[in-house]
Tab-separated table of C-alpha atoms in Angstrom:
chain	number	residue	atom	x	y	z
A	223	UNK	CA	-7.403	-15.711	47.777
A	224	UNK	CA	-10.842	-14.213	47.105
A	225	UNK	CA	-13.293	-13.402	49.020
A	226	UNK	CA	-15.500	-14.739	47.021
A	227	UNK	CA	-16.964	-17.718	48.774
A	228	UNK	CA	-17.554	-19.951	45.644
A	229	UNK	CA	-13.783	-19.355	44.559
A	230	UNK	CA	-12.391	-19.887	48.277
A	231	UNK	CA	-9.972	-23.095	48.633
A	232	UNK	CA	-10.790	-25.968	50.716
A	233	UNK	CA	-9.615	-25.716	54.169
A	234	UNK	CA	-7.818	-29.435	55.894
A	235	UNK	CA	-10.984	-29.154	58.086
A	236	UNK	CA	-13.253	-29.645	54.836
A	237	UNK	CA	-11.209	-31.821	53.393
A	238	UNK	CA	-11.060	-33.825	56.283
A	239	UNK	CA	-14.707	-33.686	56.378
A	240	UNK	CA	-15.173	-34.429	52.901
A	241	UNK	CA	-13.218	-38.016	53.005
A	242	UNK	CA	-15.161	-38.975	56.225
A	243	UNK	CA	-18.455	-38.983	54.108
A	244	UNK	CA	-16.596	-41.284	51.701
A	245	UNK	CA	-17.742	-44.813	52.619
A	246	UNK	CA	-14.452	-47.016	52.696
A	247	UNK	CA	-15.633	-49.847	49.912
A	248	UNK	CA	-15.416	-46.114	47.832
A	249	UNK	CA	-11.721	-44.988	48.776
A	250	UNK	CA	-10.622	-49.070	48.495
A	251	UNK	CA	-12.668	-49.672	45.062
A	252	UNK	CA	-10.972	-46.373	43.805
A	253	UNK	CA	-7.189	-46.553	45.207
A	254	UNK	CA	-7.169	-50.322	43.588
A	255	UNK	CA	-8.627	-48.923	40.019
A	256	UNK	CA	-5.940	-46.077	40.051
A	257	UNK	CA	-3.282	-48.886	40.830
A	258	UNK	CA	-4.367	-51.066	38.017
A	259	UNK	CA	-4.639	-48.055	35.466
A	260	UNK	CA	-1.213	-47.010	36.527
A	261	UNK	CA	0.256	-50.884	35.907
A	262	UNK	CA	-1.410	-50.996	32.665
A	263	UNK	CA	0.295	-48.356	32.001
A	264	UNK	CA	3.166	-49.147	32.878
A	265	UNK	CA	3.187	-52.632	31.307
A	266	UNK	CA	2.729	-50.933	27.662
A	267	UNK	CA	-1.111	-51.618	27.395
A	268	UNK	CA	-1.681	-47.634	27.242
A	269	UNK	CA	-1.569	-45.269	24.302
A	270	UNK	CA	1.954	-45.014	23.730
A	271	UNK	CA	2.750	-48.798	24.373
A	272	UNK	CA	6.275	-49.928	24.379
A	273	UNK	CA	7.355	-45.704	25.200
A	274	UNK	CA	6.177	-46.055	28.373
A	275	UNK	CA	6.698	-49.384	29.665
A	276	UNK	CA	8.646	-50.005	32.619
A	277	UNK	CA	8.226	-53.790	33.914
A	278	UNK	CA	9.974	-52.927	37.312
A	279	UNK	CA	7.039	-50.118	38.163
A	280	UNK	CA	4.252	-52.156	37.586
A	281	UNK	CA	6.068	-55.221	39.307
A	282	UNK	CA	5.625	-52.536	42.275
A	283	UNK	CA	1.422	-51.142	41.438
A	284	UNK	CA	0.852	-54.959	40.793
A	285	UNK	CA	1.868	-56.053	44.400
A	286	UNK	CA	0.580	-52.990	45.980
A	287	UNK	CA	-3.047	-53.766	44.036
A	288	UNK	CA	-2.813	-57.398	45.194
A	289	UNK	CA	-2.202	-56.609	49.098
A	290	UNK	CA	-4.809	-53.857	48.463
A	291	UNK	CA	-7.513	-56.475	47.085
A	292	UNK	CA	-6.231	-59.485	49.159
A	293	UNK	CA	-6.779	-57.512	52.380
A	294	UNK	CA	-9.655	-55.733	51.380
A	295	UNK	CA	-12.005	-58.300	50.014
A	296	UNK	CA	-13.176	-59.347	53.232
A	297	UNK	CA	-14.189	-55.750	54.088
A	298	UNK	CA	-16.220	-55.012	50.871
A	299	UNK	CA	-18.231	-57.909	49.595
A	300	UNK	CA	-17.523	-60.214	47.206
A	301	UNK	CA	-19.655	-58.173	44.934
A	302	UNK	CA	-17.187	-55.256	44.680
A	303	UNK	CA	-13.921	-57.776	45.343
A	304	UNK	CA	-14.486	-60.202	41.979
A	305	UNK	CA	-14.205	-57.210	39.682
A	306	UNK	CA	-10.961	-56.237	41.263
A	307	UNK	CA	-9.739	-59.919	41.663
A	308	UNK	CA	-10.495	-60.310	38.084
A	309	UNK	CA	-8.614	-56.866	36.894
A	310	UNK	CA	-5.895	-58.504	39.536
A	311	UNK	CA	-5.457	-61.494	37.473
A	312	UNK	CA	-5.581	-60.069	34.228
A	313	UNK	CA	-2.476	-57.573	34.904
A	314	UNK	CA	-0.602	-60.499	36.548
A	315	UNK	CA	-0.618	-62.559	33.330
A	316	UNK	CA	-0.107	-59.631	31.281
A	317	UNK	CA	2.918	-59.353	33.481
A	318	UNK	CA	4.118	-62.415	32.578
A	319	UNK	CA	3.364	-62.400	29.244
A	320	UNK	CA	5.517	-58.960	28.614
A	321	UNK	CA	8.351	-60.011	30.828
A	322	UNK	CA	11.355	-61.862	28.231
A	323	UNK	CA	11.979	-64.291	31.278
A	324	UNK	CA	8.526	-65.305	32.954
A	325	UNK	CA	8.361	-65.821	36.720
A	326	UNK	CA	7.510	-69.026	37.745
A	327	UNK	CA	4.196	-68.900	38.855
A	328	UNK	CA	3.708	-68.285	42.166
A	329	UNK	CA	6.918	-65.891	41.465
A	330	UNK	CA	4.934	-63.008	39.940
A	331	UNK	CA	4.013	-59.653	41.069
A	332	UNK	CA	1.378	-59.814	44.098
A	333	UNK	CA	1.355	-63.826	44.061
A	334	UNK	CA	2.751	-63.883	47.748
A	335	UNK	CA	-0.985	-62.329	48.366
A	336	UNK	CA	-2.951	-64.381	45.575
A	337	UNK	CA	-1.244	-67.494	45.268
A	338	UNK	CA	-0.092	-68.568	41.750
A	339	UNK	CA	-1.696	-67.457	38.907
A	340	UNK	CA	-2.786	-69.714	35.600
A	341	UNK	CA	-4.251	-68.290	32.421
């Protein structure tokens, strides 16, 4: 390491520090657009498509995002919550539209937390 301050790696007390001064609709708006990036991903809509999609992983990020949003609303405002409810929505029919044997709605990834989803 060097002893040059500027250069010097952030200690766990820093980083502690750091993610304290984070307000939380930050770390919730932020975990929730990683998980949707991640589903998109893996549902083909990325650069690469069809290489990379895996219906099974974003069946995971989709439920994760929908506990994420359906538990956080309440806590950020429905201001921050409608973009995320809306992203929510949009990877849940995606979903369904890549999958070669739909669920039935109310089946889908993160409906248990959302309730069925129509298009």
């Amino acid at each position: 390491m060097s002893n040059d301050p500027e250069n010097a790696s952030p200690t766990p007390d820093d980083l502690a520090r750091d993610i304290a001064d984070v307000p939380a609709v930050e770390v919730i708006t932020t975990v929730a657009v990683h998980l949707m990036s991640a589903a998109a991903v893996n549902l083909g809509l990325a650069e690469g498509g069809e290489e990379q999609k895996d219906l099974d992983e974003a069946r995971k990020l989709i439920t994760a995002l929908a506990g994420l949003v359906t538990a956080g609303a309440p806590e950020i405002s429905n201001f921050h919550a409608a973009p995320l409810r809306d992203g929510l929505k949009s990877l849940q029919l995606a979903f369904r539209e890549a999958s070669l044997v739909p669920d039935a709605p109310g089946s889908g990834p993160g409906e248990k937390y959302t309730g069925p989803v129509y298009a």
